Short mmCIF file of C-alpha atoms and ligand atoms in Angstrom, two decimals:
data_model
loop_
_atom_site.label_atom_id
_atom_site.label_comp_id
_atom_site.label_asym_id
_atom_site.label_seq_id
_atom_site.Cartn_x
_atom_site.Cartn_y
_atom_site.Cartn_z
CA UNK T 1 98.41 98.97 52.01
CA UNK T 2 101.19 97.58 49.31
CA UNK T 3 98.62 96.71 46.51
CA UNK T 4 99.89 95.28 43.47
CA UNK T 5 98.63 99.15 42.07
CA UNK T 6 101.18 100.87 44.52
CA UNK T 7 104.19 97.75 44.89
CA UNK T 8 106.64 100.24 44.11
CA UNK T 9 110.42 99.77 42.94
CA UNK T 10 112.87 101.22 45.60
CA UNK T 11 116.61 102.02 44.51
CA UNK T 12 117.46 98.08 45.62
CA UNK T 13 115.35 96.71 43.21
CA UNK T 14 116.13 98.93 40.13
CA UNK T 15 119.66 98.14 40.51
CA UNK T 16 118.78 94.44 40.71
CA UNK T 17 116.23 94.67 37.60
CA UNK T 18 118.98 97.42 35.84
CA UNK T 19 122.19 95.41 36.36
CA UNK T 20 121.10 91.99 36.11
CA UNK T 21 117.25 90.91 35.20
CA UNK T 22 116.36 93.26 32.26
CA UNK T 23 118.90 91.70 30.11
CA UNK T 24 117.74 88.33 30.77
CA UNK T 25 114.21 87.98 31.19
CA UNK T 26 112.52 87.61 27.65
CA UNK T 27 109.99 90.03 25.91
CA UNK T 28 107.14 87.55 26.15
CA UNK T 29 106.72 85.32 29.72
CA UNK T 30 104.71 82.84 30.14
CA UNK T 31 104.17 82.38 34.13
CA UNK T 32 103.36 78.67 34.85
CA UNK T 33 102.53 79.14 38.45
CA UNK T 34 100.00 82.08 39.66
CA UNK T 35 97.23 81.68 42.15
CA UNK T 36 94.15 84.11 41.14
CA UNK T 37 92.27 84.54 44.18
CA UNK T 38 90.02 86.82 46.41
CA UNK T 39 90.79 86.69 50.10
CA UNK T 40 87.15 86.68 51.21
CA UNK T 41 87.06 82.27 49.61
CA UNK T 42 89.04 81.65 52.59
CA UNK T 43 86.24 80.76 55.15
CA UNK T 44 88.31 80.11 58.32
CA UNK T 45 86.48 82.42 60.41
CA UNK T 46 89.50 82.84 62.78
CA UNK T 47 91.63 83.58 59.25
CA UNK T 48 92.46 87.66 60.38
CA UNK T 49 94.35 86.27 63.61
CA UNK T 50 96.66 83.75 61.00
CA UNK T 51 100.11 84.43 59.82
CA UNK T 52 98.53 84.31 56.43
CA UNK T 53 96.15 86.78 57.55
CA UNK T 54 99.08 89.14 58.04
CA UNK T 55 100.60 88.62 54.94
CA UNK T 56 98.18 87.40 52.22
CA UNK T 57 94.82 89.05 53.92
CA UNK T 58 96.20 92.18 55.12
CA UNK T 59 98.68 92.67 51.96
CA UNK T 60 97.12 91.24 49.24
CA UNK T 61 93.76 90.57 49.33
CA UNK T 62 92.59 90.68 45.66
CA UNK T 63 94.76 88.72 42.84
CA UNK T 64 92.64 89.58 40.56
CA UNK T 65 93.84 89.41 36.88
CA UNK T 66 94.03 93.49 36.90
CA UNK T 67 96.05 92.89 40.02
CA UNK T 68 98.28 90.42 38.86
CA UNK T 69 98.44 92.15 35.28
CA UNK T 70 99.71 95.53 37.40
CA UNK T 71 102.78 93.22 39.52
CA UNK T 72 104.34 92.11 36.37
CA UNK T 73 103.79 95.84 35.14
CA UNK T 74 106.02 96.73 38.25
CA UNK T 75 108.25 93.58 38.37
CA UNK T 76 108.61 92.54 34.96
CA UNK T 77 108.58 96.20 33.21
CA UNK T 78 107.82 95.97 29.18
CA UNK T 79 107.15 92.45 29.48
CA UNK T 80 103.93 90.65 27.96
CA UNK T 81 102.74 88.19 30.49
CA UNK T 82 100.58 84.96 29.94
CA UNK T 83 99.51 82.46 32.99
CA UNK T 84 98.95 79.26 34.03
CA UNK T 85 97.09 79.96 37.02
CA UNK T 86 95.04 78.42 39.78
CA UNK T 87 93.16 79.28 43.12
CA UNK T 88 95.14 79.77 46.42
CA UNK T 89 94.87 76.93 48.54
CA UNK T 90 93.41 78.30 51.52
CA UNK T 91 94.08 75.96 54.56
CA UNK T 92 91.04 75.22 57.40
CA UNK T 93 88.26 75.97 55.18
CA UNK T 94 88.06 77.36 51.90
CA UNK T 95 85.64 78.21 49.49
CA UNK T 96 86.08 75.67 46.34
CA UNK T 97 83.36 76.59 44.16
CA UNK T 98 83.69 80.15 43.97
CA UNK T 99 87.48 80.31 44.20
CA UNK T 100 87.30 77.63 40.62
CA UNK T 101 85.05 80.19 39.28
CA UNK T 102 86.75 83.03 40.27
CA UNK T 103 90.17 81.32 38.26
CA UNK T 104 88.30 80.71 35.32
CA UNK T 105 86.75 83.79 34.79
CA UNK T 106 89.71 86.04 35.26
CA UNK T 107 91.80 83.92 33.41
CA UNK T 108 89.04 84.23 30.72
CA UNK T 109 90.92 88.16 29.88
CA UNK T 110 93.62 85.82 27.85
CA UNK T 111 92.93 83.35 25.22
CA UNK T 112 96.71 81.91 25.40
CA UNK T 113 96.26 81.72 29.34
CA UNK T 114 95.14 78.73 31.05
CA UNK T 115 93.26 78.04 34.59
CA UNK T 116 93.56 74.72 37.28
CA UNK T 117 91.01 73.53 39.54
CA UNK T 118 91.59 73.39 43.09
CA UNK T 119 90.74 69.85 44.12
CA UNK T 120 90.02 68.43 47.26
CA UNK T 121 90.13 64.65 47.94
CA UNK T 122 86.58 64.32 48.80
CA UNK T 123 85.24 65.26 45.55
CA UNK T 124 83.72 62.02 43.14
CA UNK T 125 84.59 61.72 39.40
CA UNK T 126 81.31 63.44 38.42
CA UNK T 127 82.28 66.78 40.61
CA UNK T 128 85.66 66.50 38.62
CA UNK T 129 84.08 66.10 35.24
CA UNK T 130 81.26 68.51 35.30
CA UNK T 131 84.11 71.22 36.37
CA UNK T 132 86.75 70.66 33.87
CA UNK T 133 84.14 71.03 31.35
CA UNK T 134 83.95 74.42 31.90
CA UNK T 135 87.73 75.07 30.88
CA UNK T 136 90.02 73.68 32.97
CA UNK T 137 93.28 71.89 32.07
CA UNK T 138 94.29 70.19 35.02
CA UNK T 139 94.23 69.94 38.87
CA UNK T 140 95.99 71.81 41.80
CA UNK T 141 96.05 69.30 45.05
CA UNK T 142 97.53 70.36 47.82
CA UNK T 143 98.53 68.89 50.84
CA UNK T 144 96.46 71.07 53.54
CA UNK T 145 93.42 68.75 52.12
CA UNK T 146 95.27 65.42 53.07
CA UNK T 147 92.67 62.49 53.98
CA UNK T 148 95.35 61.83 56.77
CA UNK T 149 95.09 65.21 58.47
CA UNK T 150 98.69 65.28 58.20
CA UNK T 151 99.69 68.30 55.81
CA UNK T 152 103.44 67.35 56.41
CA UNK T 153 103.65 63.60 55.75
CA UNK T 154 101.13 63.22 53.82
CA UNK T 155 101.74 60.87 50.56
CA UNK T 156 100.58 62.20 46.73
CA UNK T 157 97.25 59.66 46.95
CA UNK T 158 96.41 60.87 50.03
CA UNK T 159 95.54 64.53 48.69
CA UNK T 160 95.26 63.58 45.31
CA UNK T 161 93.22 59.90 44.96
CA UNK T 162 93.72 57.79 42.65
CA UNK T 163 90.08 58.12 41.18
CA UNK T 164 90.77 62.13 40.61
CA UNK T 165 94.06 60.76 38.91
CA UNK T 166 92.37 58.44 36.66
CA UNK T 167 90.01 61.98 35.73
CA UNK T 168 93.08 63.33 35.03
CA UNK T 169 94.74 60.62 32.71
CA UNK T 170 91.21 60.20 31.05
CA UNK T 171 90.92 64.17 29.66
CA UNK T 172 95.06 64.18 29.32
CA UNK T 173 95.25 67.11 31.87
CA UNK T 174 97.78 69.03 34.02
CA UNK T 175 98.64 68.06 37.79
CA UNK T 176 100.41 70.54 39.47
CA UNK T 177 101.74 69.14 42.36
CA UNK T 178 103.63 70.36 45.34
CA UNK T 179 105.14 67.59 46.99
CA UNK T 180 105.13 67.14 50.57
CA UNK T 181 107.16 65.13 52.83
CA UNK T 182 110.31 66.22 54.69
CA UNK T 183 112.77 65.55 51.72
CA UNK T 184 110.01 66.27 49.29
CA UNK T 185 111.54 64.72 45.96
CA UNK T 186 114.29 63.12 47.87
CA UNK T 187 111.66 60.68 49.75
CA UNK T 188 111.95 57.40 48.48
CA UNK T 189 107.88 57.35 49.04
CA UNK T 190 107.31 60.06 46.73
CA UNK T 191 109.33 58.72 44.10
CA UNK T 192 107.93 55.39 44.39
CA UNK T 193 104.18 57.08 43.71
CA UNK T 194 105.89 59.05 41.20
CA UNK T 195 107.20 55.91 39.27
CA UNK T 196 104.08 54.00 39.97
CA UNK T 197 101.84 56.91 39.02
CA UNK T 198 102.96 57.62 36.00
CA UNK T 199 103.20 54.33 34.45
CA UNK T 200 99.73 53.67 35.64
CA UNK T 201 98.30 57.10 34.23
CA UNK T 202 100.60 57.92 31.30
CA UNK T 203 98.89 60.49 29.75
CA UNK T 204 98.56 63.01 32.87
CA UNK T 205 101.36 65.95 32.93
CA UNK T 206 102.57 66.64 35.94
CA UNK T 207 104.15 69.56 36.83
CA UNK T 208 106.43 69.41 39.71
CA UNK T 209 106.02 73.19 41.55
CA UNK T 210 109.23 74.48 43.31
CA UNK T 211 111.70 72.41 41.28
CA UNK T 212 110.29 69.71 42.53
CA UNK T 213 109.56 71.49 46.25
CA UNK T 214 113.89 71.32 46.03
CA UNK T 215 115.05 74.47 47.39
CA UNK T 216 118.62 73.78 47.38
CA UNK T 217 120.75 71.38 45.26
CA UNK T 218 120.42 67.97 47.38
CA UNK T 219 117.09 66.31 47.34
CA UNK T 220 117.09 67.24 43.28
CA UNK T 221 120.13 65.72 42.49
CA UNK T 222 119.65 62.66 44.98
CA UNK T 223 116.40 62.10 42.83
CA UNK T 224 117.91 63.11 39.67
CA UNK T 225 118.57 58.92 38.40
CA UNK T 226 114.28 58.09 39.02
CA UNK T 227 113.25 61.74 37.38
CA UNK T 228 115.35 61.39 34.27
CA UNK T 229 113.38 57.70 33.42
CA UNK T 230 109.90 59.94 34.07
CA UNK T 231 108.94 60.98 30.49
CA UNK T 232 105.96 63.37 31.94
CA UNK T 233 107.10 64.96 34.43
CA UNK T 234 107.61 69.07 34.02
CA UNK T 235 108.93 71.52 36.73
CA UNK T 236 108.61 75.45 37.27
CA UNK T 237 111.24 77.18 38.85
CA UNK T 238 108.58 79.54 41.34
CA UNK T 239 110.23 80.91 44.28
CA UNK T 240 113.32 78.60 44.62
CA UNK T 241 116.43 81.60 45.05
CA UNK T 242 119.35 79.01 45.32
CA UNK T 243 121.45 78.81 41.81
CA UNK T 244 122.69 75.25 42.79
CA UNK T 245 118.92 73.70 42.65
CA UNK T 246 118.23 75.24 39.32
CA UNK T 247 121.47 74.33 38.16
CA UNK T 248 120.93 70.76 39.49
CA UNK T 249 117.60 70.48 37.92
CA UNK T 250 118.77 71.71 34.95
CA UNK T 251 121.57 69.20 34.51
CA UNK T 252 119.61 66.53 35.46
CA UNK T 253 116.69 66.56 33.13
CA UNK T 254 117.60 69.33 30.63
CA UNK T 255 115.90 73.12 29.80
CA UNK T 256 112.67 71.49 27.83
CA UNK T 257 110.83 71.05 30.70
CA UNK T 258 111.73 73.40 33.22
CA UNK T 259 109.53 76.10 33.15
CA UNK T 260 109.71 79.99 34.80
CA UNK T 261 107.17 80.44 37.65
CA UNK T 262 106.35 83.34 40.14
CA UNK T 263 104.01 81.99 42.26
CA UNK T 264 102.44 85.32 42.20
CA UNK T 265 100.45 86.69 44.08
CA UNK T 266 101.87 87.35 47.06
CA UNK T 267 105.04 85.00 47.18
CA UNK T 268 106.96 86.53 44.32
CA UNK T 269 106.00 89.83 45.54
CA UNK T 270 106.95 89.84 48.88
CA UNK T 271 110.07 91.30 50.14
CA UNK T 272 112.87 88.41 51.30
CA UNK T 273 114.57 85.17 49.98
CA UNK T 274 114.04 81.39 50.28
CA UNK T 275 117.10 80.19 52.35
CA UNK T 276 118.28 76.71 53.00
CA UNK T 277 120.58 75.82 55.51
CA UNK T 278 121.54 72.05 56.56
CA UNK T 279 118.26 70.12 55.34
CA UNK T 280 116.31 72.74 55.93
CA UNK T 281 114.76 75.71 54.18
CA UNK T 282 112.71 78.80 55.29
CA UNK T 283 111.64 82.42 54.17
CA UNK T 284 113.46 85.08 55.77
CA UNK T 285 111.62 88.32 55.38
CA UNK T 286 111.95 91.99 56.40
CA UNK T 287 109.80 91.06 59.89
CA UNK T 288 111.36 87.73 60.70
CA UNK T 289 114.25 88.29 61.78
CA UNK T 290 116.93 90.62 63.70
CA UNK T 291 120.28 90.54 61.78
CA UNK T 292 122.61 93.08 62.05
CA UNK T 293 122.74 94.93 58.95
CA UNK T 294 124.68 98.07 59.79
CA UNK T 295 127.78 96.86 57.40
CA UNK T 296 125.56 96.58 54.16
CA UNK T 297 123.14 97.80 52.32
CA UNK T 298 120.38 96.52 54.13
CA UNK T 299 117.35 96.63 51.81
CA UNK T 300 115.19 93.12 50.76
CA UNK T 301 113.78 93.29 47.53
CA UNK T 302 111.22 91.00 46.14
CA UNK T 303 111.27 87.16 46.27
CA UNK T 304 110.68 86.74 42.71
CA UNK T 305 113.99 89.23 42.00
CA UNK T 306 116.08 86.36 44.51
CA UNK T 307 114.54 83.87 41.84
CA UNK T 308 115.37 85.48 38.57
CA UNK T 309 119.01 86.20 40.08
CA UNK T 310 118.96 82.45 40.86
CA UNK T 311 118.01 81.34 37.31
CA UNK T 312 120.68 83.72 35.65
CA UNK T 313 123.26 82.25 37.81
CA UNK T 314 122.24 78.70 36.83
CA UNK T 315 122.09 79.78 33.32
CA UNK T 316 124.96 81.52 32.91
CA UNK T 317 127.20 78.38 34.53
CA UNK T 318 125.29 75.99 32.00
CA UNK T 319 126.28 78.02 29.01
CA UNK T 320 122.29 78.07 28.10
CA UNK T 321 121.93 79.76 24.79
CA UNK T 322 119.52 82.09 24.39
CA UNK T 323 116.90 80.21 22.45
CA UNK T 324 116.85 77.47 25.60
CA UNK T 325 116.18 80.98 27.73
CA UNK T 326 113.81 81.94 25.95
CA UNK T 327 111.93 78.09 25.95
CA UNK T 328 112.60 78.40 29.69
CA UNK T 329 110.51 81.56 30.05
CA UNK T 330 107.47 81.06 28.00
CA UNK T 331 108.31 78.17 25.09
CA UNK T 332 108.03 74.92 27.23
CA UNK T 333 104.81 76.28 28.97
CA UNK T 334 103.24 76.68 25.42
CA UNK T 335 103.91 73.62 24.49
CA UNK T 336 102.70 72.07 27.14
CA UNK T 337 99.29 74.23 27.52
CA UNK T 338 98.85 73.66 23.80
CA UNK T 339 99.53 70.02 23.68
CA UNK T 340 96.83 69.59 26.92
CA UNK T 341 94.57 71.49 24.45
CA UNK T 342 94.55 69.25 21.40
CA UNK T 343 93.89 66.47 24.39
ZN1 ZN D 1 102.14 78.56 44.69
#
């Protein structure tokens, strides 16, 4: 089984890491998007027979901090690795309670590291505020829990309501927020609630995951004019592998608050690349699919090498000095976590 203990390098990835990555990625990292969980806080009893099953129960049951700790060990050789992290969001039924306590005690190992609580719409105020009390600084929604049912169309409010918002803006805390929606940040919906949110609650930070869920250059740039006027609005750059979105996001709102994610475990460590073709975007893998690959050198390597190629690329066409690198890779995200700190 490909533990993080035994994810191994094959020639594919050294050259990758060798030619390109090890000149690039800083010393010290600081990873704004990592889900710490343990396979056995998703409840679905039907969970084995899942795609997820297959990939995160079968492959990587146990992100432990010793887990995660030995990835970047592999991945990110030499480099010293703090974390923003947060539970898994385990669709059908998951455990909430023991996955938030699970996050906060293995994020415990690292006083510069930093835990989220998984939220789900049902809980009151006073569930919110007895958690965060225990050390959390901020809130992972996610659109499986919709009110609606609907994990696809679902608006922000509808996994995230307002009175968890107002929790949020009252302790000065951290949303990170994957935005759903077909055009994700392109939907004139989701920018209106983005607008309207953050005007109403100024002092939450959210953090827009996946470049804004913008995994090519389009729906960035086409909501590029409302994101500039949004003063607290922060992304992370986790598993998006196309230079253009970086670049976009980059251009549009600067390198202060974009910040370098791996959404480890499992994404950044599986073998493939995000893809986007038309409107559309998908992960091809190893197992899903049946190119012909006689011509090449057909080897994947891991998601989170696509992304790091992706974010040289980007960097290198924007001229980014090395300071704004380095603020990229571990500055913004401690300034951020510190300034949620002093509240
Ligand atoms: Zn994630």
């Amino acid at each position: 089984m490909p533990t993080p203990s035994t994810l191994a390098w094959t020639d594919v990835d050294r050259r990758i890491w060798e030619e390109e990555l090890e000149d690039f990625v800083p010393l010290t990292v600081f990873d704004a998007h990592t889900h710490l969980y343990l396979w056995d806080n998703n409840t679905d009893p039907h969970k084995a027979d899942t795609p997820m099953g297959e990939q995160v129960g079968a492959k990587f049951p146990c992100s432990d901090w010793a887990a995660i700790n030995a990835c970047d060990a592999t991945l990110l050789p030499d480099r010293r690795v703090h974390r923003l992290s947060f539970p898994y969001p385990f669709p059908v039924s998951c455990d909430f309670r023991g996955s938030n306590r699970f996050v906060l005690q293995e994020t415990a190992a690292d006083p510069s590291s930093a835990a989220l609580m998984l939220v789900h719409p049902s809980m009151t105020e006073d569930d919110l505020e007895t958690q965060i009390s225990q050390g959390f600084l901020g809130f992972k929604p996610y659109r499986f829990y919709s009110a609606t049912g609907d994990a696809v169309d679902c608006r922000i409010t509808d996994f995230l309501p307002e009175h968890q918002i107002g929790v949020a803006d009252r302790h000065s805390l951290i949303v990170m927020l994957h935005l759903s929606r077909r055009d994700a940040v392109a939907d004139r919906q989701n920018l209106d609630d983005l607008v309207r949110l953050g005007s109403r609650y100024p002092r939450v930070q959210w953090v827009l995951a996946h470049c804004a869920r913008s995994y090519s250059d389009w729906p960035i740039r086409r909501a590029m004019p409302v994101l500039r006027t949004l003063p607290n609005v922060w992304y992370d750059t986790s598993s998006v592998c196309e230079s253009d979105a970086i670049q976009a996001l980059l251009e549009g709102v600067g390198s202060e608050r974009v910040m370098y994610g791996s959404d480890n475990l499992p994404v950044g460590a599986f073998r493939g690349k995000y893809v986007s073709f038309g409107y559309a975007w998908a992960y091809l893998s190893e197992s899903n699919q049946s190119l012909d690959l006689l011509h090449c050198e057909a080897g994947m390597s891991f998601t989170l090498y696509e992304q790091l190629r992706a974010m040289r690329r980007a960097a290198r066409r924007m001229g980014l000095a090395a300071n704004q690198v380095e603020a990229i890779f571990s500055g913004n995200a401690t300034r951020l976590i510190q300034s949620v700190r002093r509240g």
